[in-house]
Amino acid sequence: RGRKFKISFSDMVSPKLRRNYALAAACIAAALATAAAFTVNAPPAFTNGLVKNASPMAGIQQPIETSSALKAATLDDVSSSITTMEDYVADRGGNLPIKKILIANNGMAATKAMLSMKQWAYMQLGDEKAITFVAMATPEDLKANAEFVRLADAFVEVPGGKNSNNYANVEVITKIAQEQGVDAVWPGWGHASENPALPNTLKAMGIKFIGPPGPVMSVLGDKIAANILAQTAEVPSIPWSGSYGGPDDGPLQANLNEEGTIPDDIFEMATCRNVEEA
């Protein structure tokens, strides 16, 4: 009686709840530190053209120094004396500087490719425009004001409609690549990216295909061929039409030809074209 007690917030909650509050506070602090590492320290190549009408953060004159490992992609890293693609390639023992690329795809694939390569060019050479991009655009892409067209340095309009008219058409792609004088073609995914005719044709033209060579694509891009190759490497496989006909009537073996592909006769032995053959 007559005594006054001072009760704090910590007295009203259990020790377990206090630990949870402390853990939540630590997580929030870590999240804020991570956000700062990716925004304040980020070079222009990360944000150019992506954020518009954004007011600058008050009071920030210089990038905030941090010991976080997330500071891997900052302006501090752009300190190499190599500033041209030619020097970069020569320094690594190469002989084909890729300075102009045809993007043989559209939509998100094309957008991500160009943003990633611009970022790479900035981080390695200090110039996000070190690589010139030529896009292929259908009338539908242009009507939609597609983002990948805006990111490209130039575009070539191609026929609209189904992809066999444009992004899956090897003849169209290789013709544009040659006419535009590009060093390489990036096919993305889908469309013509799994057609061995594309890398084979580009190789004959002296243009680099950014992807696997034709023979590898031919063998691994086809389910029948890939299964034959797998069982040749003694990878366990479930029984199928190619499980017989090989040595001692065992699994078919790849026996790659001079082109690095599976011979047609072996391929045909594993192929079922009707119910009776199956």
PDB file of C-alpha atoms in Angstrom:
ATOM      1  CA  ARG A   1       0.000   0.000   0.000  1.00  0.00           C
ATOM      2  CA  GLY A   2       1.281   3.450  -0.939  1.00  0.00           C
ATOM      3  CA  ARG A   3       3.891   2.086  -3.298  1.00  0.00           C
ATOM      4  CA  LYS A   4       3.996   3.094  -6.933  1.00  0.00           C
ATOM      5  CA  PHE A   5       4.987   0.627  -9.593  1.00  0.00           C
ATOM      6  CA  LYS A   6       6.423   1.536 -12.989  1.00  0.00           C
ATOM      7  CA  ILE A   7       5.352  -1.078 -15.519  1.00  0.00           C
ATOM      8  CA  SER A   8       7.148  -1.130 -18.890  1.00  0.00           C
ATOM      9  CA  PHE A   9       6.044  -2.707 -22.169  1.00  0.00           C
ATOM     10  CA  SER A  10       8.625  -5.472 -21.729  1.00  0.00           C
ATOM     11  CA  ASP A  11       6.981  -6.437 -18.437  1.00  0.00           C
ATOM     12  CA  MET A  12       3.655  -7.011 -20.166  1.00  0.00           C
ATOM     13  CA  VAL A  13       4.860  -9.429 -22.849  1.00  0.00           C
ATOM     14  CA  SER A  14       6.339 -12.857 -22.499  1.00  0.00           C
ATOM     15  CA  PRO A  15      10.062 -13.510 -23.125  1.00  0.00           C
ATOM     16  CA  LYS A  16       9.146 -15.568 -26.204  1.00  0.00           C
ATOM     17  CA  LEU A  17       7.137 -12.674 -27.674  1.00  0.00           C
ATOM     18  CA  ARG A  18       9.998 -10.272 -26.970  1.00  0.00           C
ATOM     19  CA  ARG A  19      12.375 -12.566 -28.852  1.00  0.00           C
ATOM     20  CA  ASN A  20       9.982 -12.608 -31.796  1.00  0.00           C
ATOM     21  CA  TYR A  21       9.841  -8.794 -31.816  1.00  0.00           C
ATOM     22  CA  ALA A  22      13.644  -8.628 -31.755  1.00  0.00           C
ATOM     23  CA  LEU A  23      13.890 -11.119 -34.626  1.00  0.00           C
ATOM     24  CA  ALA A  24      11.372  -9.133 -36.684  1.00  0.00           C
ATOM     25  CA  ALA A  25      13.326  -5.920 -36.067  1.00  0.00           C
ATOM     26  CA  ALA A  26      16.547  -7.605 -37.190  1.00  0.00           C
ATOM     27  CA  CYS A  27      14.888  -8.880 -40.375  1.00  0.00           C
ATOM     28  CA  ILE A  28      13.581  -5.394 -41.191  1.00  0.00           C
ATOM     29  CA  ALA A  29      17.027  -3.891 -40.657  1.00  0.00           C
ATOM     30  CA  ALA A  30      18.602  -6.511 -42.936  1.00  0.00           C
ATOM     31  CA  ALA A  31      15.980  -5.872 -45.627  1.00  0.00           C
ATOM     32  CA  LEU A  32      16.642  -2.126 -45.513  1.00  0.00           C
ATOM     33  CA  ALA A  33      20.383  -2.708 -45.786  1.00  0.00           C
ATOM     34  CA  THR A  34      19.861  -5.016 -48.767  1.00  0.00           C
ATOM     35  CA  ALA A  35      17.626  -2.483 -50.508  1.00  0.00           C
ATOM     36  CA  ALA A  36      20.235   0.220 -50.006  1.00  0.00           C
ATOM     37  CA  ALA A  37      22.938  -1.996 -51.496  1.00  0.00           C
ATOM     38  CA  PHE A  38      20.911  -2.553 -54.646  1.00  0.00           C
ATOM     39  CA  THR A  39      19.612   0.999 -55.146  1.00  0.00           C
ATOM     40  CA  VAL A  40      21.965   3.638 -53.780  1.00  0.00           C
ATOM     41  CA  ASN A  41      25.089   1.861 -55.020  1.00  0.00           C
ATOM     42  CA  ALA A  42      23.620   0.589 -58.277  1.00  0.00           C
ATOM     43  CA  PRO A  43      25.207   1.892 -61.497  1.00  0.00           C
ATOM     44  CA  PRO A  44      23.039   3.634 -64.108  1.00  0.00           C
ATOM     45  CA  ALA A  45      22.915   0.486 -66.246  1.00  0.00           C
ATOM     46  CA  PHE A  46      20.576  -1.079 -63.689  1.00  0.00           C
ATOM     47  CA  THR A  47      17.982   1.661 -63.845  1.00  0.00           C
ATOM     48  CA  ASN A  48      18.270   3.583 -67.113  1.00  0.00           C
ATOM     49  CA  GLY A  49      14.896   3.783 -68.807  1.00  0.00           C
ATOM     50  CA  LEU A  50      13.174   1.856 -66.038  1.00  0.00           C
ATOM     51  CA  VAL A  51      12.355   4.560 -63.502  1.00  0.00           C
ATOM     52  CA  LYS A  52      10.780   7.786 -64.706  1.00  0.00           C
ATOM     53  CA  ASN A  53       9.753  10.942 -62.802  1.00  0.00           C
ATOM     54  CA  ALA A  54      11.440   9.653 -59.669  1.00  0.00           C
ATOM     55  CA  SER A  55      12.680  12.340 -57.275  1.00  0.00           C
ATOM     56  CA  PRO A  56      16.258  11.908 -56.003  1.00  0.00           C
ATOM     57  CA  MET A  57      16.765  10.759 -52.420  1.00  0.00           C
ATOM     58  CA  ALA A  58      17.374  13.815 -50.242  1.00  0.00           C
ATOM     59  CA  GLY A  59      20.789  14.256 -48.716  1.00  0.00           C
ATOM     60  CA  ILE A  60      22.538  11.515 -50.684  1.00  0.00           C
ATOM     61  CA  GLN A  61      25.539  12.903 -52.563  1.00  0.00           C
ATOM     62  CA  GLN A  62      27.788   9.848 -52.770  1.00  0.00           C
ATOM     63  CA  PRO A  63      27.126   6.110 -52.820  1.00  0.00           C
ATOM     64  CA  ILE A  64      26.794   4.796 -49.276  1.00  0.00           C
ATOM     65  CA  GLU A  65      29.752   2.632 -48.344  1.00  0.00           C
ATOM     66  CA  THR A  66      28.850  -0.792 -47.025  1.00  0.00           C
ATOM     67  CA  SER A  67      30.771  -3.922 -46.141  1.00  0.00           C
ATOM     68  CA  SER A  68      27.942  -6.098 -47.426  1.00  0.00           C
ATOM     69  CA  ALA A  69      28.792  -8.823 -49.951  1.00  0.00           C
ATOM     70  CA  LEU A  70      25.913  -7.472 -52.016  1.00  0.00           C
ATOM     71  CA  LYS A  71      28.149  -4.622 -53.057  1.00  0.00           C
ATOM     72  CA  ALA A  72      29.442  -6.842 -55.852  1.00  0.00           C
ATOM     73  CA  ALA A  73      27.772  -4.842 -58.628  1.00  0.00           C
ATOM     74  CA  THR A  74      28.658  -1.223 -57.967  1.00  0.00           C
ATOM     75  CA  LEU A  75      30.526   1.590 -59.623  1.00  0.00           C
ATOM     76  CA  ASP A  76      33.614   0.612 -57.625  1.00  0.00           C
ATOM     77  CA  ASP A  77      33.951  -2.486 -59.774  1.00  0.00           C
ATOM     78  CA  VAL A  78      34.265  -0.527 -63.026  1.00  0.00           C
ATOM     79  CA  SER A  79      37.947   0.114 -62.566  1.00  0.00           C
ATOM     80  CA  SER A  80      39.544  -2.031 -65.259  1.00  0.00           C
ATOM     81  CA  SER A  81      41.829  -0.409 -67.807  1.00  0.00           C
ATOM     82  CA  ILE A  82      40.065  -2.446 -70.515  1.00  0.00           C
ATOM     83  CA  THR A  83      37.438  -0.214 -72.078  1.00  0.00           C
ATOM     84  CA  THR A  84      36.882  -1.701 -75.540  1.00  0.00           C
ATOM     85  CA  MET A  85      35.415  -4.994 -76.636  1.00  0.00           C
ATOM     86  CA  GLU A  86      38.489  -5.693 -78.757  1.00  0.00           C
ATOM     87  CA  ASP A  87      40.793  -5.349 -75.733  1.00  0.00           C
ATOM     88  CA  TYR A  88      38.480  -7.450 -73.567  1.00  0.00           C
ATOM     89  CA  VAL A  89      38.431 -10.321 -76.074  1.00  0.00           C
ATOM     90  CA  ALA A  90      42.177 -10.148 -76.778  1.00  0.00           C
ATOM     91  CA  ASP A  91      42.953 -10.126 -73.051  1.00  0.00           C
ATOM     92  CA  ARG A  92      41.137 -13.467 -72.769  1.00  0.00           C
ATOM     93  CA  GLY A  93      42.763 -15.066 -75.788  1.00  0.00           C
ATOM     94  CA  GLY A  94      39.789 -14.621 -78.129  1.00  0.00           C
ATOM     95  CA  ASN A  95      39.672 -13.316 -81.672  1.00  0.00           C
ATOM     96  CA  LEU A  96      36.004 -12.449 -82.270  1.00  0.00           C
ATOM     97  CA  PRO A  97      34.806  -9.225 -80.639  1.00  0.00           C
ATOM     98  CA  ILE A  98      30.997  -9.272 -80.588  1.00  0.00           C
ATOM     99  CA  LYS A  99      29.894  -5.666 -80.937  1.00  0.00           C
ATOM    100  CA  LYS A 100      26.629  -6.027 -82.857  1.00  0.00           C
ATOM    101  CA  ILE A 101      23.949  -8.612 -82.051  1.00  0.00           C
ATOM    102  CA  LEU A 102      20.708  -9.555 -83.760  1.00  0.00           C
ATOM    103  CA  ILE A 103      18.001 -10.392 -81.218  1.00  0.00           C
ATOM    104  CA  ALA A 104      16.008 -13.115 -82.991  1.00  0.00           C
ATOM    105  CA  ASN A 105      13.205 -13.173 -80.450  1.00  0.00           C
ATOM    106  CA  ASN A 106      10.654 -10.846 -78.917  1.00  0.00           C
ATOM    107  CA  GLY A 107       8.784 -10.071 -75.711  1.00  0.00           C
ATOM    108  CA  MET A 108      10.287 -10.822 -72.316  1.00  0.00           C
ATOM    109  CA  ALA A 109      13.084 -12.960 -73.764  1.00  0.00           C
ATOM    110  CA  ALA A 110      14.401 -10.087 -75.887  1.00  0.00           C
ATOM    111  CA  THR A 111      13.925  -7.533 -73.110  1.00  0.00           C
ATOM    112  CA  LYS A 112      15.819  -9.566 -70.505  1.00  0.00           C
ATOM    113  CA  ALA A 113      18.615 -10.356 -72.948  1.00  0.00           C
ATOM    114  CA  MET A 114      19.324  -6.749 -73.840  1.00  0.00           C
ATOM    115  CA  LEU A 115      19.081  -5.489 -70.259  1.00  0.00           C
ATOM    116  CA  SER A 116      21.480  -8.210 -69.080  1.00  0.00           C
ATOM    117  CA  MET A 117      24.001  -7.575 -71.843  1.00  0.00           C
ATOM    118  CA  LYS A 118      23.850  -3.803 -71.321  1.00  0.00           C
ATOM    119  CA  GLN A 119      24.507  -4.374 -67.627  1.00  0.00           C
ATOM    120  CA  TRP A 120      27.415  -6.700 -68.417  1.00  0.00           C
ATOM    121  CA  ALA A 121      28.926  -4.167 -70.839  1.00  0.00           C
ATOM    122  CA  TYR A 122      28.695  -1.435 -68.244  1.00  0.00           C
ATOM    123  CA  MET A 123      30.262  -3.520 -65.491  1.00  0.00           C
ATOM    124  CA  GLN A 124      33.081  -4.867 -67.684  1.00  0.00           C
ATOM    125  CA  LEU A 125      33.788  -1.960 -70.028  1.00  0.00           C
ATOM    126  CA  GLY A 126      32.171   1.033 -68.348  1.00  0.00           C
ATOM    127  CA  ASP A 127      29.913   1.558 -71.362  1.00  0.00           C
ATOM    128  CA  GLU A 128      26.434   0.088 -71.559  1.00  0.00           C
ATOM    129  CA  LYS A 129      26.331   0.961 -75.268  1.00  0.00           C
ATOM    130  CA  ALA A 130      29.413  -1.082 -76.127  1.00  0.00           C
ATOM    131  CA  ILE A 131      27.132  -3.591 -77.859  1.00  0.00           C
ATOM    132  CA  THR A 132      24.694  -2.548 -80.593  1.00  0.00           C
ATOM    133  CA  PHE A 133      21.389  -4.427 -80.681  1.00  0.00           C
ATOM    134  CA  VAL A 134      19.242  -5.010 -83.751  1.00  0.00           C
ATOM    135  CA  ALA A 135      15.753  -6.324 -83.034  1.00  0.00           C
ATOM    136  CA  MET A 136      13.246  -8.133 -85.213  1.00  0.00           C
ATOM    137  CA  ALA A 137       9.754  -6.683 -84.829  1.00  0.00           C
ATOM    138  CA  THR A 138       6.427  -7.824 -86.251  1.00  0.00           C
ATOM    139  CA  PRO A 139       3.592  -5.362 -86.983  1.00  0.00           C
ATOM    140  CA  GLU A 140       1.959  -6.683 -83.798  1.00  0.00           C
ATOM    141  CA  ASP A 141       5.082  -5.849 -81.756  1.00  0.00           C
ATOM    142  CA  LEU A 142       5.202  -2.339 -83.192  1.00  0.00           C
ATOM    143  CA  LYS A 143       1.493  -1.746 -82.616  1.00  0.00           C
ATOM    144  CA  ALA A 144       1.905  -2.811 -78.981  1.00  0.00           C
ATOM    145  CA  ASN A 145       4.867  -0.441 -78.582  1.00  0.00           C
ATOM    146  CA  ALA A 146       6.846  -3.409 -77.224  1.00  0.00           C
ATOM    147  CA  GLU A 147       9.556  -2.624 -74.683  1.00  0.00           C
ATOM    148  CA  PHE A 148      12.220  -4.705 -76.435  1.00  0.00           C
ATOM    149  CA  VAL A 149      11.880  -2.550 -79.568  1.00  0.00           C
ATOM    150  CA  ARG A 150      12.562   0.569 -77.498  1.00  0.00           C
ATOM    151  CA  LEU A 151      15.631  -1.015 -75.913  1.00  0.00           C
ATOM    152  CA  ALA A 152      17.160  -1.932 -79.284  1.00  0.00           C
ATOM    153  CA  ASP A 153      19.381   0.463 -81.230  1.00  0.00           C
ATOM    154  CA  ALA A 154      17.593  -0.471 -84.459  1.00  0.00           C
ATOM    155  CA  PHE A 155      14.895  -2.869 -85.612  1.00  0.00           C
ATOM    156  CA  VAL A 156      13.906  -4.658 -88.793  1.00  0.00           C
ATOM    157  CA  GLU A 157      10.222  -5.222 -89.424  1.00  0.00           C
ATOM    158  CA  VAL A 158       9.370  -8.840 -90.214  1.00  0.00           C
ATOM    159  CA  PRO A 159       6.084 -10.454 -91.328  1.00  0.00           C
ATOM    160  CA  GLY A 160       3.461 -10.915 -88.642  1.00  0.00           C
ATOM    161  CA  GLY A 161       1.286 -13.883 -87.818  1.00  0.00           C
ATOM    162  CA  LYS A 162       2.565 -17.303 -86.790  1.00  0.00           C
ATOM    163  CA  ASN A 163       6.207 -17.656 -85.773  1.00  0.00           C
ATOM    164  CA  SER A 164       7.116 -19.598 -88.902  1.00  0.00           C
ATOM    165  CA  ASN A 165       6.809 -16.216 -90.628  1.00  0.00           C
ATOM    166  CA  ASN A 166       9.314 -14.497 -88.363  1.00  0.00           C
ATOM    167  CA  TYR A 167      11.082 -15.673 -85.192  1.00  0.00           C
ATOM    168  CA  ALA A 168      11.094 -19.357 -86.150  1.00  0.00           C
ATOM    169  CA  ASN A 169      12.015 -18.737 -89.776  1.00  0.00           C
ATOM    170  CA  VAL A 170      15.702 -19.572 -90.238  1.00  0.00           C
ATOM    171  CA  GLU A 171      15.819 -18.025 -93.711  1.00  0.00           C
ATOM    172  CA  VAL A 172      14.415 -14.722 -92.458  1.00  0.00           C
ATOM    173  CA  ILE A 173      16.751 -14.601 -89.464  1.00  0.00           C
ATOM    174  CA  THR A 174      19.932 -15.416 -91.391  1.00  0.00           C
ATOM    175  CA  LYS A 175      19.038 -12.975 -94.188  1.00  0.00           C
ATOM    176  CA  ILE A 176      18.586 -10.130 -91.706  1.00  0.00           C
ATOM    177  CA  ALA A 177      21.775 -11.099 -89.855  1.00  0.00           C
ATOM    178  CA  GLN A 178      23.784 -10.920 -93.057  1.00  0.00           C
ATOM    179  CA  GLU A 179      22.186  -7.702 -94.306  1.00  0.00           C
ATOM    180  CA  GLN A 180      22.672  -5.940 -90.964  1.00  0.00           C
ATOM    181  CA  GLY A 181      26.276  -7.052 -90.651  1.00  0.00           C
ATOM    182  CA  VAL A 182      25.938  -8.408 -87.130  1.00  0.00           C
ATOM    183  CA  ASP A 183      28.673 -10.321 -85.346  1.00  0.00           C
ATOM    184  CA  ALA A 184      26.298 -12.714 -83.607  1.00  0.00           C
ATOM    185  CA  VAL A 185      22.683 -13.826 -83.277  1.00  0.00           C
ATOM    186  CA  TRP A 186      20.944 -14.382 -79.944  1.00  0.00           C
ATOM    187  CA  PRO A 187      17.949 -16.733 -80.464  1.00  0.00           C
ATOM    188  CA  GLY A 188      16.415 -16.639 -76.989  1.00  0.00           C
ATOM    189  CA  TRP A 189      14.158 -19.574 -76.205  1.00  0.00           C
ATOM    190  CA  GLY A 190      11.461 -21.245 -78.271  1.00  0.00           C
ATOM    191  CA  HIS A 191      10.996 -20.234 -81.923  1.00  0.00           C
ATOM    192  CA  ALA A 192      14.188 -21.103 -83.879  1.00  0.00           C
ATOM    193  CA  SER A 193      16.414 -21.525 -80.820  1.00  0.00           C
ATOM    194  CA  GLU A 194      16.244 -25.344 -81.023  1.00  0.00           C
ATOM    195  CA  ASN A 195      16.558 -25.672 -84.794  1.00  0.00           C
ATOM    196  CA  PRO A 196      20.060 -26.933 -85.751  1.00  0.00           C
ATOM    197  CA  ALA A 197      19.649 -25.317 -89.165  1.00  0.00           C
ATOM    198  CA  LEU A 198      20.088 -21.882 -87.577  1.00  0.00           C
ATOM    199  CA  PRO A 199      23.557 -22.337 -86.015  1.00  0.00           C
ATOM    200  CA  ASN A 200      24.695 -24.402 -89.013  1.00  0.00           C
ATOM    201  CA  THR A 201      23.650 -21.707 -91.507  1.00  0.00           C
ATOM    202  CA  LEU A 202      25.116 -18.884 -89.432  1.00  0.00           C
ATOM    203  CA  LYS A 203      28.412 -20.768 -89.099  1.00  0.00           C
ATOM    204  CA  ALA A 204      28.638 -21.020 -92.886  1.00  0.00           C
ATOM    205  CA  MET A 205      28.087 -17.231 -93.035  1.00  0.00           C
ATOM    206  CA  GLY A 206      30.810 -16.532 -90.491  1.00  0.00           C
ATOM    207  CA  ILE A 207      28.303 -15.259 -87.914  1.00  0.00           C
ATOM    208  CA  LYS A 208      28.418 -16.448 -84.305  1.00  0.00           C
ATOM    209  CA  PHE A 209      25.392 -18.238 -82.875  1.00  0.00           C
ATOM    210  CA  ILE A 210      25.011 -17.491 -79.161  1.00  0.00           C
ATOM    211  CA  GLY A 211      24.066 -20.982 -78.084  1.00  0.00           C
ATOM    212  CA  PRO A 212      25.074 -24.616 -78.603  1.00  0.00           C
ATOM    213  CA  PRO A 213      26.536 -25.721 -81.960  1.00  0.00           C
ATOM    214  CA  GLY A 214      24.308 -27.463 -84.487  1.00  0.00           C
ATOM    215  CA  PRO A 215      25.454 -31.065 -83.854  1.00  0.00           C
ATOM    216  CA  VAL A 216      24.927 -30.772 -80.099  1.00  0.00           C
ATOM    217  CA  MET A 217      21.517 -29.214 -80.636  1.00  0.00           C
ATOM    218  CA  SER A 218      20.633 -31.936 -83.124  1.00  0.00           C
ATOM    219  CA  VAL A 219      21.460 -34.720 -80.664  1.00  0.00           C
ATOM    220  CA  LEU A 220      20.161 -33.201 -77.438  1.00  0.00           C
ATOM    221  CA  GLY A 221      17.281 -31.216 -78.902  1.00  0.00           C
ATOM    222  CA  ASP A 222      15.451 -34.331 -80.093  1.00  0.00           C
ATOM    223  CA  LYS A 223      13.943 -36.781 -77.602  1.00  0.00           C
ATOM    224  CA  ILE A 224      14.748 -39.899 -79.647  1.00  0.00           C
ATOM    225  CA  ALA A 225      18.332 -38.815 -80.306  1.00  0.00           C
ATOM    226  CA  ALA A 226      18.808 -37.715 -76.686  1.00  0.00           C
ATOM    227  CA  ASN A 227      17.616 -41.111 -75.412  1.00  0.00           C
ATOM    228  CA  ILE A 228      19.977 -42.967 -77.735  1.00  0.00           C
ATOM    229  CA  LEU A 229      22.865 -40.793 -76.574  1.00  0.00           C
ATOM    230  CA  ALA A 230      21.910 -41.287 -72.913  1.00  0.00           C
ATOM    231  CA  GLN A 231      21.823 -45.069 -73.114  1.00  0.00           C
ATOM    232  CA  THR A 232      25.110 -45.030 -75.067  1.00  0.00           C
ATOM    233  CA  ALA A 233      26.573 -43.297 -72.011  1.00  0.00           C
ATOM    234  CA  GLU A 234      25.005 -46.104 -69.925  1.00  0.00           C
ATOM    235  CA  VAL A 235      22.445 -43.856 -68.297  1.00  0.00           C
ATOM    236  CA  PRO A 236      19.631 -46.127 -66.985  1.00  0.00           C
ATOM    237  CA  SER A 237      16.541 -45.790 -69.202  1.00  0.00           C
ATOM    238  CA  ILE A 238      13.058 -47.235 -69.092  1.00  0.00           C
ATOM    239  CA  PRO A 239      12.236 -49.675 -71.936  1.00  0.00           C
ATOM    240  CA  TRP A 240      11.315 -47.953 -75.192  1.00  0.00           C
ATOM    241  CA  SER A 241      11.517 -48.510 -78.934  1.00  0.00           C
ATOM    242  CA  GLY A 242      15.269 -47.859 -78.893  1.00  0.00           C
ATOM    243  CA  SER A 243      16.003 -50.400 -76.179  1.00  0.00           C
ATOM    244  CA  TYR A 244      16.580 -53.124 -78.771  1.00  0.00           C
ATOM    245  CA  GLY A 245      18.399 -53.468 -82.073  1.00  0.00           C
ATOM    246  CA  GLY A 246      21.859 -52.607 -80.815  1.00  0.00           C
ATOM    247  CA  PRO A 247      24.780 -54.920 -80.094  1.00  0.00           C
ATOM    248  CA  ASP A 248      23.451 -58.340 -78.973  1.00  0.00           C
ATOM    249  CA  ASP A 249      19.962 -56.910 -79.511  1.00  0.00           C
ATOM    250  CA  GLY A 250      20.575 -54.498 -76.653  1.00  0.00           C
ATOM    251  CA  PRO A 251      20.067 -50.722 -76.544  1.00  0.00           C
ATOM    252  CA  LEU A 252      20.830 -48.789 -79.718  1.00  0.00           C
ATOM    253  CA  GLN A 253      24.204 -47.001 -79.649  1.00  0.00           C
ATOM    254  CA  ALA A 254      24.746 -43.461 -80.963  1.00  0.00           C
ATOM    255  CA  ASN A 255      27.801 -44.113 -83.197  1.00  0.00           C
ATOM    256  CA  LEU A 256      27.990 -40.429 -84.139  1.00  0.00           C
ATOM    257  CA  ASN A 257      28.912 -39.623 -87.729  1.00  0.00           C
ATOM    258  CA  GLU A 258      31.448 -37.067 -88.963  1.00  0.00           C
ATOM    259  CA  GLU A 259      28.953 -34.244 -88.451  1.00  0.00           C
ATOM    260  CA  GLY A 260      28.579 -35.218 -84.804  1.00  0.00           C
ATOM    261  CA  THR A 261      24.981 -36.409 -85.189  1.00  0.00           C
ATOM    262  CA  ILE A 262      23.293 -39.787 -84.918  1.00  0.00           C
ATOM    263  CA  PRO A 263      23.176 -41.627 -88.286  1.00  0.00           C
ATOM    264  CA  ASP A 264      19.747 -41.733 -89.928  1.00  0.00           C
ATOM    265  CA  ASP A 265      19.575 -45.539 -89.947  1.00  0.00           C
ATOM    266  CA  ILE A 266      20.070 -45.748 -86.182  1.00  0.00           C
ATOM    267  CA  PHE A 267      17.567 -42.948 -85.639  1.00  0.00           C
ATOM    268  CA  GLU A 268      14.988 -44.745 -87.785  1.00  0.00           C
ATOM    269  CA  MET A 269      15.423 -48.008 -85.864  1.00  0.00           C
ATOM    270  CA  ALA A 270      14.288 -46.205 -82.707  1.00  0.00           C
ATOM    271  CA  THR A 271      11.368 -44.432 -84.379  1.00  0.00           C
ATOM    272  CA  CYS A 272       7.814 -45.774 -84.296  1.00  0.00           C
ATOM    273  CA  ARG A 273       5.528 -44.308 -86.933  1.00  0.00           C
ATOM    274  CA  ASN A 274       2.350 -46.269 -86.244  1.00  0.00           C
ATOM    275  CA  VAL A 275       0.667 -48.469 -83.652  1.00  0.00           C
ATOM    276  CA  GLU A 276       1.805 -51.693 -85.305  1.00  0.00           C
ATOM    277  CA  GLU A 277       5.486 -50.698 -85.086  1.00  0.00           C
ATOM    278  CA  ALA A 278       5.063 -49.784 -81.430  1.00  0.00           C
TER     279      ALA A 278
END
